[in-house]
Amino acid sequence: MTIAAPDSRAIPAILDDVPEIRRSILRRAWIFCRRQPLGTFGMVIVVIIAIAGLSADWIAPYSPTANDFAAMTEAPSWAHWLGTDQFGRDQLSRIIYGARTALIVGFSCAIIASVAGLVLGVGSAYFGGRLDLYLQGVLDVVMAFPLIIMALAVVAIFGTGVHNVIVAITIPLIPRCARVVRSSALSIREVPYIDAARACGFGHARIILRHMVPNVMAPFLILLTAFVGQAILAEASLSYLGLGVQEPVPAWGLMLQGGAEEYASTAPWIAVFPGLAIALTVFGFSLFGDALRDALDPKLRDR
Amino acid sequence: MYRYIIKRLLLVIPTLVGAAALVFLLMRLIPGDICVVRLGSGGGTFDERAVQACHAQLGLDRPMFLQFVDFVWGFFRGDFGTSMWSGKPVLYEIAARFPISLEIAIMAVVVANLIAIPLGTLSALKQNSPIDLVIRVISIAGLATPSFWLGILFILAILNVSQAAFGSPWMPPIDYVPIWKDPLRNLSMVIFPALTVGYRTSAVTMRMTRSAMLEVLREDYIRTARAKGLVEHIIINRHALKNALLPVVTLIGIEAAFLIGGLVVTEQVFNLNGIGRLFVQSVQNQDYTMTQALVMLVVAAFVLTNTVVDLIYAWLDPRIRYG
């Protein structure tokens, strides 16, 4: 990780009595926040959404699946802050629970895809030769499918539902990570300390895990954050098309399906709030990801 | 140059054959027997003979490899078989829906560049100012906003504005009329989806324009131009922007992916009967021949776009050819 040397005068004195390691993390976080106000804003959004998703059982005022036919398409009020949908379900509760679905799908896809991409990318770069050639060929083919097209094709085969959606979004993300990781791993392979490690008689596993993987962490983390946002957006699109998460699981994209357009003129809140939740969350992840990229990759700063 | 073109074009073949193999294999991964699904979907009863007849009709009783060769050969001849849902030839179904999708795509590209290039340039010129910040936020928001939601918001706005203006809600027409027959009707139908898809697409171009422009503005020849007292707008338009737009060309490939993704959902929102909608319907109806053909066509279009972009870029920037 390359973060420019901190300006010691700017570190608040409170940090002085914190133990060394924690202080360096706090210091880095502080520097990040000060240098990247937009990124910090994004991080705050992400944290709020994450808290909402994690504590949905306690903070949601109603059950996300409870119908109340006495209160259908009600406008926002004190009883229902964000109004109710055409089945009388509380929108706020559904959005809070939807955060959980979005984050589960977003993080599962991002983590699985980027770890798989890391393994393939580093492995391909390290071993090189035929393996690299064939693997790149296969990854190129998968890359030829635009994300949503690949995801739809996978859904066409395995069907809908949370697990299948995760598979459908993860597959097209893998080569996108593998390619980036491979290109930075290739340059690390040529660095003398890898030869030195080999000369010391270290095994492949040790060289890969101890010497190569830590050095591709910067692009890896940047991609991981970007993937979370992309996956949430893809899940929302699939669910909106009726080919993603299925009722009664609360999901933002699903909330916009059906009722949103039908009641557009009489109950616009059905259409507005779930979309706002998607946009804000992805916005938060993008801002945070951008800031992370600037912080981790100084070459790209000021662009 | 010719060697580069030929090399680049030859590279398309393995990618397309690989993509065909992937689509072919994916469609054979479908759990269960397509024929059983198909015959059983009406709720009727059927016997073993009907299943075998169906296998023979779809060619599923032949060896896997021959099926694949048939599939690729059919693709090259433009024969994609018949839709399992409507019973009409796949090509016929696609041809009927192609014009509207193409028109939206073209207009979306125009909208995207009209938004992206001026804003990206302005953002670079006013780097780190409040204007820059606002434009960057607009651009990131474009990437974060789901296009179907933006479409729904457009519909909401149209309904409310028309209600207020004419006293009754108005919605854009949904049946396609070619632009030369009724331009006004055609445009009123296409403009909102194009804005929806275009805004999202513009986000990528905007960022690229900004970063390319920032780089170019630091070049020596810009300083020279300023030193010899050229008017600022000539420096920006003729010296800087022209060179900064070079890398933006490479984005057309990425834009194509955004366009396709955008069309798939936006056509659904605006109820337009285009390729994207056909694709979603074919997945919903388990129309495997249609899904297979559409995926293949989209991938082919995408790969060819990227190849053409590479060639254009090599032509524009001679350094690439020797890279």
Coordinates of N, CA, C and O in Angstrom, one line a residue, chain A residues 210-303:
Chain A
R210 N 3.2 -15.0 -0.3 CA 3.9 -14.0 0.6 C 4.5 -12.9 -0.2 O 4.7 -11.8 0.3
H211 N 4.8 -13.1 -1.5 CA 5.5 -12.1 -2.3 C 4.7 -11.5 -3.4 O 4.9 -10.3 -3.7
M212 N 3.8 -12.3 -4.0 CA 3.1 -11.7 -5.1 C 1.7 -11.1 -4.7 O 1.4 -10.0 -5.0
V213 N 0.9 -11.9 -3.9 CA -0.4 -11.5 -3.6 C -0.4 -10.1 -2.8 O -1.2 -9.2 -3.2
P214 N 0.5 -9.9 -1.8 CA 0.4 -8.6 -1.1 C 0.7 -7.4 -2.1 O 0.2 -6.3 -1.8
N215 N 1.4 -7.7 -3.1 CA 1.7 -6.6 -4.0 C 0.7 -6.2 -5.0 O 0.8 -5.2 -5.7
V216 N -0.3 -7.1 -5.2 CA -1.4 -6.8 -6.1 C -2.7 -6.4 -5.3 O -3.8 -6.2 -5.8
M217 N -2.5 -6.1 -4.0 CA -3.6 -5.8 -3.1 C -4.3 -4.5 -3.5 O -5.5 -4.3 -3.4
A218 N -3.5 -3.5 -4.0 CA -4.1 -2.2 -4.3 C -5.1 -2.3 -5.4 O -6.3 -2.0 -5.2
P219 N -4.8 -2.9 -6.6 CA -5.8 -3.0 -7.7 C -6.9 -4.0 -7.2 O -8.1 -3.8 -7.6
F220 N -6.6 -5.0 -6.4 CA -7.6 -5.9 -5.9 C -8.6 -5.2 -5.1 O -9.8 -5.4 -5.3
L221 N -8.2 -4.4 -4.1 CA -9.2 -3.7 -3.3 C -10.0 -2.7 -4.0 O -11.2 -2.6 -3.8
I222 N -9.4 -2.0 -5.0 CA -10.1 -1.0 -5.8 C -11.2 -1.7 -6.6 O -12.4 -1.3 -6.6
L223 N -10.9 -2.9 -7.2 CA -11.9 -3.6 -8.0 C -13.0 -4.1 -7.1 O -14.1 -4.1 -7.4
L224 N -12.6 -4.6 -5.9 CA -13.6 -5.2 -5.0 C -14.6 -4.2 -4.6 O -15.8 -4.5 -4.7
T225 N -14.2 -2.9 -4.3 CA -15.2 -1.9 -4.0 C -16.1 -1.6 -5.2 O -17.3 -1.4 -5.1
A226 N -15.4 -1.5 -6.4 CA -16.2 -1.2 -7.6 C -17.2 -2.3 -7.8 O -18.3 -2.0 -8.2
F227 N -16.8 -3.5 -7.6 CA -17.7 -4.7 -7.9 C -19.0 -4.6 -7.0 O -20.0 -5.0 -7.5
V228 N -18.8 -4.2 -5.8 CA -20.0 -4.2 -4.9 C -21.1 -3.4 -5.5 O -22.2 -3.8 -5.6
G229 N -20.7 -2.2 -5.9 CA -21.7 -1.3 -6.5 C -22.3 -1.9 -7.8 O -23.5 -1.9 -8.0
Q230 N -21.4 -2.4 -8.6 CA -21.9 -3.0 -9.9 C -22.8 -4.1 -9.7 O -23.8 -4.3 -10.4
A231 N -22.5 -5.0 -8.7 CA -23.3 -6.1 -8.4 C -24.7 -5.7 -7.9 O -25.7 -6.3 -8.2
I232 N -24.7 -4.7 -7.0 CA -26.0 -4.2 -6.5 C -26.8 -3.7 -7.6 O -28.0 -4.0 -7.7
L233 N -26.2 -3.0 -8.5 CA -26.9 -2.4 -9.6 C -27.5 -3.5 -10.5 O -28.6 -3.5 -11.0
A234 N -26.6 -4.5 -10.8 CA -27.0 -5.6 -11.7 C -28.2 -6.4 -11.0 O -29.1 -6.8 -11.7
E235 N -28.0 -6.6 -9.7 CA -29.1 -7.4 -9.0 C -30.4 -6.6 -9.1 O -31.5 -7.2 -9.4
A236 N -30.3 -5.3 -8.9 CA -31.6 -4.5 -9.0 C -32.2 -4.6 -10.4 O -33.4 -4.7 -10.5
S237 N -31.3 -4.5 -11.4 CA -31.8 -4.6 -12.8 C -32.5 -6.0 -13.0 O -33.6 -6.0 -13.6
L238 N -31.8 -7.1 -12.6 CA -32.4 -8.4 -12.8 C -33.7 -8.5 -12.1 O -34.7 -9.0 -12.6
S239 N -33.8 -8.0 -10.8 CA -35.0 -8.1 -10.0 C -36.1 -7.3 -10.6 O -37.2 -7.7 -10.7
Y240 N -35.7 -6.1 -11.2 CA -36.7 -5.3 -11.8 C -37.3 -6.0 -13.0 O -38.5 -5.9 -13.3
L241 N -36.5 -6.7 -13.7 CA -37.0 -7.5 -14.9 C -37.8 -8.7 -14.5 O -38.3 -9.4 -15.4
G242 N -37.8 -9.0 -13.2 CA -38.5 -10.2 -12.8 C -37.7 -11.4 -12.9 O -38.2 -12.5 -12.8
L243 N -36.4 -11.2 -13.1 CA -35.5 -12.4 -13.3 C -34.4 -12.5 -12.2 O -33.4 -13.1 -12.4
G244 N -34.7 -11.8 -11.1 CA -33.7 -11.8 -10.1 C -34.3 -12.4 -8.8 O -34.9 -13.5 -8.8
V245 N -34.1 -11.6 -7.7 CA -34.7 -12.0 -6.5 C -36.2 -12.0 -6.6 O -36.8 -11.2 -7.3
Q246 N -36.9 -13.0 -6.0 CA -38.3 -13.2 -6.2 C -39.1 -12.8 -4.9 O -38.6 -12.9 -3.8
E247 N -40.3 -12.4 -5.1 CA -41.2 -12.1 -4.0 C -41.3 -13.3 -3.1 O -41.2 -14.4 -3.6
P248 N -41.5 -13.3 -1.8 CA -41.7 -12.0 -1.0 C -40.4 -11.4 -0.5 O -40.5 -10.6 0.4
V249 N -39.2 -11.9 -0.9 CA -37.9 -11.3 -0.4 C -37.9 -9.8 -0.7 O -38.1 -9.5 -1.9
P250 N -37.7 -9.0 0.3 CA -37.7 -7.6 0.0 C -36.4 -7.2 -0.8 O -35.3 -7.5 -0.3
A251 N -36.5 -6.6 -2.0 CA -35.3 -6.2 -2.7 C -35.7 -4.9 -3.5 O -36.9 -4.8 -3.9
W252 N -34.8 -4.0 -3.6 CA -35.1 -2.7 -4.1 C -35.6 -2.8 -5.6 O -36.5 -2.1 -5.9
G253 N -34.9 -3.6 -6.4 CA -35.3 -3.6 -7.8 C -36.7 -4.2 -7.9 O -37.5 -3.8 -8.7
L254 N -37.0 -5.2 -7.1 CA -38.3 -5.8 -7.1 C -39.4 -4.9 -6.7 O -40.5 -4.9 -7.2
M255 N -39.1 -3.9 -5.8 CA -40.1 -3.0 -5.4 C -40.5 -2.0 -6.5 O -41.6 -1.5 -6.5
L256 N -39.6 -1.9 -7.5 CA -39.9 -1.0 -8.6 C -40.6 -1.7 -9.7 O -41.1 -1.1 -10.7
Q257 N -40.7 -3.0 -9.6 CA -41.4 -3.8 -10.6 C -42.9 -3.8 -10.3 O -43.3 -3.7 -9.2
G258 N -43.7 -3.8 -11.3 CA -45.1 -3.9 -11.2 C -45.7 -2.6 -10.7 O -46.1 -1.8 -11.5
G259 N -45.8 -2.4 -9.4 CA -46.5 -1.2 -8.9 C -46.0 0.1 -9.3 O -46.8 1.1 -9.6
A260 N -44.7 0.3 -9.4 CA -44.1 1.6 -9.6 C -44.7 2.3 -10.8 O -45.0 3.5 -10.7
E261 N -44.8 1.6 -12.0 CA -45.3 2.3 -13.1 C -46.8 2.4 -13.1 O -47.4 3.4 -13.5
E262 N -47.4 1.4 -12.7 CA -48.9 1.3 -12.7 C -49.5 2.4 -11.8 O -50.4 3.1 -12.2
Y263 N -48.8 2.7 -10.7 CA -49.3 3.7 -9.8 C -48.5 5.0 -9.9 O -48.5 5.8 -9.0
A264 N -47.9 5.2 -11.0 CA -46.9 6.3 -11.2 C -47.6 7.7 -10.9 O -47.1 8.5 -10.2
S265 N -48.9 7.8 -11.4 CA -49.5 9.1 -11.2 C -50.2 9.3 -9.8 O -50.2 10.4 -9.3
T266 N -50.7 8.2 -9.3 CA -51.4 8.3 -8.0 C -50.5 8.1 -6.8 O -50.7 8.7 -5.8
A267 N -49.5 7.2 -6.9 CA -48.6 6.9 -5.8 C -47.2 7.0 -6.2 O -46.5 5.9 -6.2
P268 N -46.7 8.2 -6.5 CA -45.3 8.3 -7.0 C -44.2 7.8 -6.0 O -43.1 7.4 -6.4
W269 N -44.6 7.8 -4.7 CA -43.6 7.4 -3.7 C -43.1 5.9 -3.9 O -42.0 5.5 -3.5
I270 N -44.0 5.1 -4.5 CA -43.6 3.7 -4.7 C -42.5 3.7 -5.7 O -41.6 2.8 -5.6
A271 N -42.5 4.6 -6.6 CA -41.4 4.6 -7.7 C -40.2 5.3 -7.2 O -39.1 5.0 -7.6
V272 N -40.3 6.3 -6.3 CA -39.2 7.2 -6.0 C -38.2 6.6 -5.0 O -37.0 6.5 -5.3
F273 N -38.8 6.1 -3.9 CA -37.8 5.8 -2.8 C -36.9 4.5 -3.0 O -35.8 4.6 -2.7
P274 N -37.5 3.4 -3.5 CA -36.5 2.3 -3.7 C -35.4 2.6 -4.7 O -34.3 2.3 -4.4
G275 N -35.7 3.4 -5.7 CA -34.7 3.8 -6.7 C -33.7 4.7 -6.0 O -32.5 4.5 -6.3
L276 N -34.2 5.5 -5.2 CA -33.3 6.4 -4.5 C -32.3 5.6 -3.6 O -31.1 5.9 -3.5
A277 N -32.8 4.6 -3.0 CA -32.0 3.7 -2.1 C -30.9 3.1 -3.0 O -29.7 3.0 -2.6
I278 N -31.3 2.6 -4.2 CA -30.3 1.9 -5.0 C -29.2 2.9 -5.4 O -28.0 2.7 -5.3
A279 N -29.7 4.1 -5.9 CA -28.8 5.1 -6.5 C -27.8 5.6 -5.4 O -26.6 5.7 -5.6
L280 N -28.4 5.8 -4.2 CA -27.5 6.3 -3.1 C -26.5 5.3 -2.7 O -25.3 5.7 -2.5
T281 N -26.9 4.1 -2.6 CA -25.9 3.0 -2.2 C -24.8 2.9 -3.2 O -23.6 2.9 -2.8
V282 N -25.2 2.8 -4.5 CA -24.1 2.6 -5.5 C -23.3 3.8 -5.6 O -22.0 3.8 -5.7
F283 N -23.9 5.0 -5.4 CA -23.2 6.3 -5.4 C -22.1 6.3 -4.3 O -21.0 6.6 -4.5
G284 N -22.5 5.8 -3.1 CA -21.6 5.7 -2.0 C -20.4 4.9 -2.3 O -19.3 5.2 -2.0
F285 N -20.7 3.7 -2.8 CA -19.6 2.7 -3.1 C -18.7 3.3 -4.2 O -17.5 3.1 -4.1
S286 N -19.3 4.0 -5.2 CA -18.4 4.6 -6.2 C -17.5 5.7 -5.7 O -16.3 5.7 -6.0
L287 N -18.1 6.6 -4.9 CA -17.3 7.6 -4.3 C -16.2 7.1 -3.4 O -15.0 7.5 -3.6
F288 N -16.5 6.1 -2.6 CA -15.5 5.5 -1.7 C -14.5 4.8 -2.6 O -13.3 4.9 -2.3
G289 N -14.9 4.0 -3.6 CA -14.0 3.3 -4.5 C -13.0 4.3 -5.2 O -11.8 4.0 -5.3
D290 N -13.5 5.4 -5.7 CA -12.7 6.4 -6.4 C -11.6 6.9 -5.4 O -10.5 7.0 -5.8
A291 N -12.1 7.2 -4.2 CA -11.2 7.8 -3.2 C -10.1 6.8 -2.9 O -8.9 7.1 -2.7
L292 N -10.5 5.5 -2.7 CA -9.6 4.5 -2.4 C -8.6 4.3 -3.5 O -7.4 4.1 -3.3
R293 N -9.0 4.4 -4.8 CA -8.1 4.3 -5.9 C -7.1 5.5 -5.8 O -5.9 5.2 -6.0
D294 N -7.5 6.7 -5.6 CA -6.6 7.8 -5.5 C -5.6 7.6 -4.3 O -4.4 7.9 -4.5
A295 N -6.1 7.0 -3.2 CA -5.2 6.9 -2.1 C -4.2 5.7 -2.3 O -3.0 5.8 -1.9
L296 N -4.7 4.6 -2.9 CA -3.8 3.5 -3.1 C -2.9 3.5 -4.3 O -1.9 2.9 -4.4
D297 N -3.3 4.3 -5.3 CA -2.6 4.3 -6.5 C -2.3 5.8 -6.9 O -3.0 6.4 -7.6
P298 N -1.1 6.3 -6.4 CA -0.8 7.7 -6.5 C -0.6 8.1 -7.9 O -0.7 9.3 -8.3
K299 N -0.3 7.1 -8.9 CA -0.1 7.5 -10.2 C -1.4 8.1 -10.8 O -1.3 8.9 -11.8
L300 N -2.5 7.7 -10.3 CA -3.8 8.1 -10.9 C -4.3 9.4 -10.2 O -5.4 9.9 -10.6
R301 N -3.6 9.8 -9.2 CA -4.1 11.0 -8.5 C -4.2 12.2 -9.4 O -3.5 12.3 -10.4
D302 N -5.1 13.1 -9.1 CA -5.3 14.3 -9.8 C -5.9 14.1 -11.2 O -5.9 15.0 -12.0
R303 N -6.4 12.9 -11.4 CA -7.0 12.7 -12.7 C -8.5 13.0 -12.6 O -9.1 12.5 -11.6

